[in-house]
Amino acid sequence: MTELVEKQSFNRGWRSYQLPGYLAGDVSAAFLSATLISPILTAIDRAVVENVSSTTRPLSIALKENILCTYRHPKRFFAAKPFFYMWTLYAVTYTTANSVNTLTTTFMDKSHEILAKSITFVVTCTVNVPLGVWKDIRFVQTFGGRPTPPPKGPVNTSPNSIKTSPPPQNPTKFPISVAATFLARDALTILGSFTLPPMLSHRIPIADPAAQMAAAQLLVPVLSQVVATPVHLLGLDLYSNPEKGERGQRVGRIRRGLLGTTAVRCARIVPAFGVGGIVNTGLREWFRGRVDGYGFPRRSDYNVHTD
């Protein structure tokens, strides 16, 4: 009995020596992965928002122009707030998922694997969903649009009125219904990106476990967008068309852009949680290997006594 307790104490104590290095690697992997995927994601999200708020600009044109802007004006693109919004979202999300996973695997036994995965999902979702809604609010307020109502009463065309600029207006209050749809969409995305791939990877007919996980990290998040995209379009339409019209009109607008937007968002998930997830996992393993190579105390350095 004493030997078992000492073994458990040794295992947790030995891991605690490596914990700061592991956590530093988790943060570094998250930041590098977010920097890699944020440019294309910023261009895609901007194009989708602009397409929903405009009936004259095709999605393909908006997407092409925004992607080209990334390469033609890199300094202006990376210094702009939209890139910062996107980078913050994924850097914090990856950091949270990595760190919570490291902490649970360090201080929890393997018999509690399901509980550890549940904790990782809940904490990651708690961080990602509000940040995702915050990012979408900023994108919609920046690139979306609502029809400007015509001025009430007679229009003053005197020279003084033309020269005088109108007073600044406060930004439109963001509807709770729109935020709620974004919350539901992000919950579906997190479920399909972090929780389901490890649970479904063994069902993929590939012999190599690493290849199974990589395939699951690419396929499952993409398929989750088939469910999440209609919710996303509903939120954008609720913002662009807040008036209470016929439900059929709203459904018609969503259905009209559903196919193209679903394809774009499925493609968007590949860098966001597919390629980004694979790069993040690979960098984590590389940093862990570096930490393990620094020669932390091993079991042979301890004297384990038995009674």
mmCIF file of N, CA and C in Angstrom, residues 139-188:
data_model
loop_
_atom_site.group_PDB
_atom_site.id
_atom_site.type_symbol
_atom_site.label_atom_id
_atom_site.label_comp_id
_atom_site.label_asym_id
_atom_site.label_seq_id
_atom_site.Cartn_x
_atom_site.Cartn_y
_atom_site.Cartn_z
ATOM 1 N N PHE A 139 -17.297 42.285 -36.413
ATOM 2 C CA PHE A 139 -17.313 42.134 -37.867
ATOM 3 C C PHE A 139 -18.621 42.647 -38.463
ATOM 4 N N VAL A 140 -19.742 42.303 -37.832
ATOM 5 C CA VAL A 140 -21.037 42.737 -38.355
ATOM 6 C C VAL A 140 -21.172 44.249 -38.269
ATOM 7 N N GLN A 141 -20.726 44.827 -37.154
ATOM 8 C CA GLN A 141 -20.806 46.280 -37.011
ATOM 9 C C GLN A 141 -19.865 47.002 -37.970
ATOM 10 N N THR A 142 -18.759 46.350 -38.348
ATOM 11 C CA THR A 142 -17.787 46.980 -39.242
ATOM 12 C C THR A 142 -18.134 46.774 -40.707
ATOM 13 N N PHE A 143 -18.496 45.545 -41.081
ATOM 14 C CA PHE A 143 -18.686 45.204 -42.492
ATOM 15 C C PHE A 143 -20.140 44.966 -42.870
ATOM 16 N N GLY A 144 -21.002 44.723 -41.885
ATOM 17 C CA GLY A 144 -22.411 44.534 -42.182
ATOM 18 C C GLY A 144 -23.098 45.868 -42.366
ATOM 19 N N GLY A 145 -24.363 45.815 -42.656
ATOM 20 C CA GLY A 145 -25.084 47.065 -42.853
ATOM 21 C C GLY A 145 -26.566 46.876 -42.720
ATOM 22 N N ARG A 146 -27.200 47.913 -42.254
ATOM 23 C CA ARG A 146 -28.648 47.964 -42.218
ATOM 24 C C ARG A 146 -29.107 49.088 -43.142
ATOM 25 N N PRO A 147 -30.223 48.920 -43.784
ATOM 26 C CA PRO A 147 -30.717 49.995 -44.642
ATOM 27 C C PRO A 147 -30.912 51.275 -43.855
ATOM 28 N N THR A 148 -30.391 52.379 -44.379
ATOM 29 C CA THR A 148 -30.542 53.667 -43.713
ATOM 30 C C THR A 148 -31.923 54.232 -43.997
ATOM 31 N N PRO A 149 -32.736 54.491 -42.971
ATOM 32 C CA PRO A 149 -34.078 55.002 -43.210
ATOM 33 C C PRO A 149 -34.022 56.406 -43.788
ATOM 34 N N PRO A 150 -34.982 56.755 -44.647
ATOM 35 C CA PRO A 150 -34.988 58.102 -45.224
ATOM 36 C C PRO A 150 -35.251 59.137 -44.156
ATOM 37 N N PRO A 151 -34.737 60.357 -44.321
ATOM 38 C CA PRO A 151 -34.946 61.390 -43.314
ATOM 39 C C PRO A 151 -36.411 61.779 -43.229
ATOM 40 N N LYS A 152 -36.853 62.017 -42.007
ATOM 41 C CA LYS A 152 -38.236 62.413 -41.783
ATOM 42 C C LYS A 152 -38.371 63.918 -41.980
ATOM 43 N N GLY A 153 -39.487 64.334 -42.598
ATOM 44 C CA GLY A 153 -39.737 65.743 -42.798
ATOM 45 C C GLY A 153 -39.041 66.266 -44.036
ATOM 46 N N PRO A 154 -39.169 67.547 -44.313
ATOM 47 C CA PRO A 154 -38.539 68.143 -45.505
ATOM 48 C C PRO A 154 -37.021 68.162 -45.399
ATOM 49 N N VAL A 155 -36.390 67.965 -46.526
ATOM 50 C CA VAL A 155 -34.933 67.950 -46.584
ATOM 51 C C VAL A 155 -34.423 69.371 -46.739
ATOM 52 N N ASN A 156 -33.505 69.766 -45.859
ATOM 53 C CA ASN A 156 -32.941 71.111 -45.893
ATOM 54 C C ASN A 156 -31.760 71.129 -46.855
ATOM 55 N N THR A 157 -31.885 71.868 -47.935
ATOM 56 C CA THR A 157 -30.826 71.912 -48.951
ATOM 57 C C THR A 157 -30.099 73.243 -48.971
ATOM 58 N N SER A 158 -30.196 74.012 -47.909
ATOM 59 C CA SER A 158 -29.504 75.294 -47.857
ATOM 60 C C SER A 158 -28.003 75.082 -47.792
ATOM 61 N N PRO A 159 -27.228 76.068 -48.221
ATOM 62 C CA PRO A 159 -25.758 75.915 -48.200
ATOM 63 C C PRO A 159 -25.215 75.624 -46.819
ATOM 64 N N ASN A 160 -25.802 76.230 -45.798
ATOM 65 C CA ASN A 160 -25.304 75.999 -44.441
ATOM 66 C C ASN A 160 -25.490 74.553 -44.022
ATOM 67 N N SER A 161 -26.646 73.970 -44.427
ATOM 68 C CA SER A 161 -26.899 72.583 -44.040
ATOM 69 C C SER A 161 -25.988 71.633 -44.779
ATOM 70 N N ILE A 162 -25.580 71.998 -45.999
ATOM 71 C CA ILE A 162 -24.700 71.121 -46.768
ATOM 72 C C ILE A 162 -23.289 71.142 -46.196
ATOM 73 N N LYS A 163 -22.844 72.315 -45.763
ATOM 74 C CA LYS A 163 -21.486 72.425 -45.250
ATOM 75 C C LYS A 163 -21.348 71.840 -43.857
ATOM 76 N N THR A 164 -22.430 71.851 -43.106
ATOM 77 C CA THR A 164 -22.356 71.373 -41.727
ATOM 78 C C THR A 164 -22.471 69.858 -41.702
ATOM 79 N N SER A 165 -21.509 69.180 -41.105
ATOM 80 C CA SER A 165 -21.549 67.722 -41.016
ATOM 81 C C SER A 165 -22.519 67.302 -39.934
ATOM 82 N N PRO A 166 -23.229 66.178 -40.128
ATOM 83 C CA PRO A 166 -24.195 65.730 -39.132
ATOM 84 C C PRO A 166 -23.488 65.271 -37.876
ATOM 85 N N PRO A 167 -24.158 65.378 -36.744
ATOM 86 C CA PRO A 167 -23.540 64.941 -35.495
ATOM 87 C C PRO A 167 -23.339 63.442 -35.491
ATOM 88 N N PRO A 168 -22.283 62.946 -34.847
ATOM 89 C CA PRO A 168 -22.042 61.503 -34.809
ATOM 90 C C PRO A 168 -23.163 60.794 -34.066
ATOM 91 N N GLN A 169 -23.499 59.593 -34.563
ATOM 92 C CA GLN A 169 -24.549 58.792 -33.960
ATOM 93 C C GLN A 169 -23.942 57.625 -33.204
ATOM 94 N N ASN A 170 -24.617 57.234 -32.153
ATOM 95 C CA ASN A 170 -24.162 56.093 -31.378
ATOM 96 C C ASN A 170 -24.365 54.818 -32.183
ATOM 97 N N PRO A 171 -23.481 53.827 -32.055
ATOM 98 C CA PRO A 171 -23.656 52.585 -32.785
ATOM 99 C C PRO A 171 -24.932 51.870 -32.359
ATOM 100 N N THR A 172 -25.503 51.145 -33.322
ATOM 101 C CA THR A 172 -26.747 50.439 -33.053
ATOM 102 C C THR A 172 -26.537 49.363 -31.996
ATOM 103 N N LYS A 173 -27.474 49.286 -31.081
ATOM 104 C CA LYS A 173 -27.388 48.276 -30.039
ATOM 105 C C LYS A 173 -27.520 46.892 -30.648
ATOM 106 N N PHE A 174 -26.661 45.978 -30.217
ATOM 107 C CA PHE A 174 -26.654 44.648 -30.805
ATOM 108 C C PHE A 174 -27.795 43.826 -30.215
ATOM 109 N N PRO A 175 -28.665 43.242 -31.060
ATOM 110 C CA PRO A 175 -29.824 42.500 -30.542
ATOM 111 C C PRO A 175 -29.411 41.239 -29.792
ATOM 112 N N ILE A 176 -30.139 40.932 -28.738
ATOM 113 C CA ILE A 176 -29.869 39.719 -27.962
ATOM 114 C C ILE A 176 -30.143 38.476 -28.797
ATOM 115 N N SER A 177 -31.149 38.532 -29.663
ATOM 116 C CA SER A 177 -31.481 37.371 -30.487
ATOM 117 C C SER A 177 -30.326 36.990 -31.407
ATOM 118 N N VAL A 178 -29.609 37.988 -31.920
ATOM 119 C CA VAL A 178 -28.462 37.712 -32.787
ATOM 120 C C VAL A 178 -27.336 37.068 -31.983
ATOM 121 N N ALA A 179 -27.066 37.613 -30.799
ATOM 122 C CA ALA A 179 -26.032 37.028 -29.945
ATOM 123 C C ALA A 179 -26.379 35.594 -29.570
ATOM 124 N N ALA A 180 -27.663 35.305 -29.342
ATOM 125 C CA ALA A 180 -28.076 33.946 -28.969
ATOM 126 C C ALA A 180 -27.824 32.963 -30.108
ATOM 127 N N THR A 181 -28.093 33.375 -31.346
ATOM 128 C CA THR A 181 -27.825 32.476 -32.471
ATOM 129 C C THR A 181 -26.331 32.235 -32.645
ATOM 130 N N PHE A 182 -25.518 33.264 -32.418
ATOM 131 C CA PHE A 182 -24.071 33.076 -32.495
ATOM 132 C C PHE A 182 -23.579 32.146 -31.382
ATOM 133 N N LEU A 183 -24.188 32.228 -30.212
ATOM 134 C CA LEU A 183 -23.828 31.322 -29.120
ATOM 135 C C LEU A 183 -24.115 29.875 -29.504
ATOM 136 N N ALA A 184 -25.293 29.632 -30.062
ATOM 137 C CA ALA A 184 -25.650 28.272 -30.475
ATOM 138 C C ALA A 184 -24.724 27.767 -31.573
ATOM 139 N N ARG A 185 -24.394 28.634 -32.524
ATOM 140 C CA ARG A 185 -23.491 28.241 -33.604
ATOM 141 C C ARG A 185 -22.113 27.857 -33.079
ATOM 142 N N ASP A 186 -21.578 28.650 -32.151
ATOM 143 C CA ASP A 186 -20.248 28.367 -31.619
ATOM 144 C C ASP A 186 -20.237 27.103 -30.774
ATOM 145 N N ALA A 187 -21.316 26.835 -30.052
ATOM 146 C CA ALA A 187 -21.388 25.595 -29.278
ATOM 147 C C ALA A 187 -21.333 24.388 -30.206
ATOM 148 N N LEU A 188 -22.034 24.455 -31.332
ATOM 149 C CA LEU A 188 -21.985 23.368 -32.311
ATOM 150 C C LEU A 188 -20.586 23.221 -32.904
#
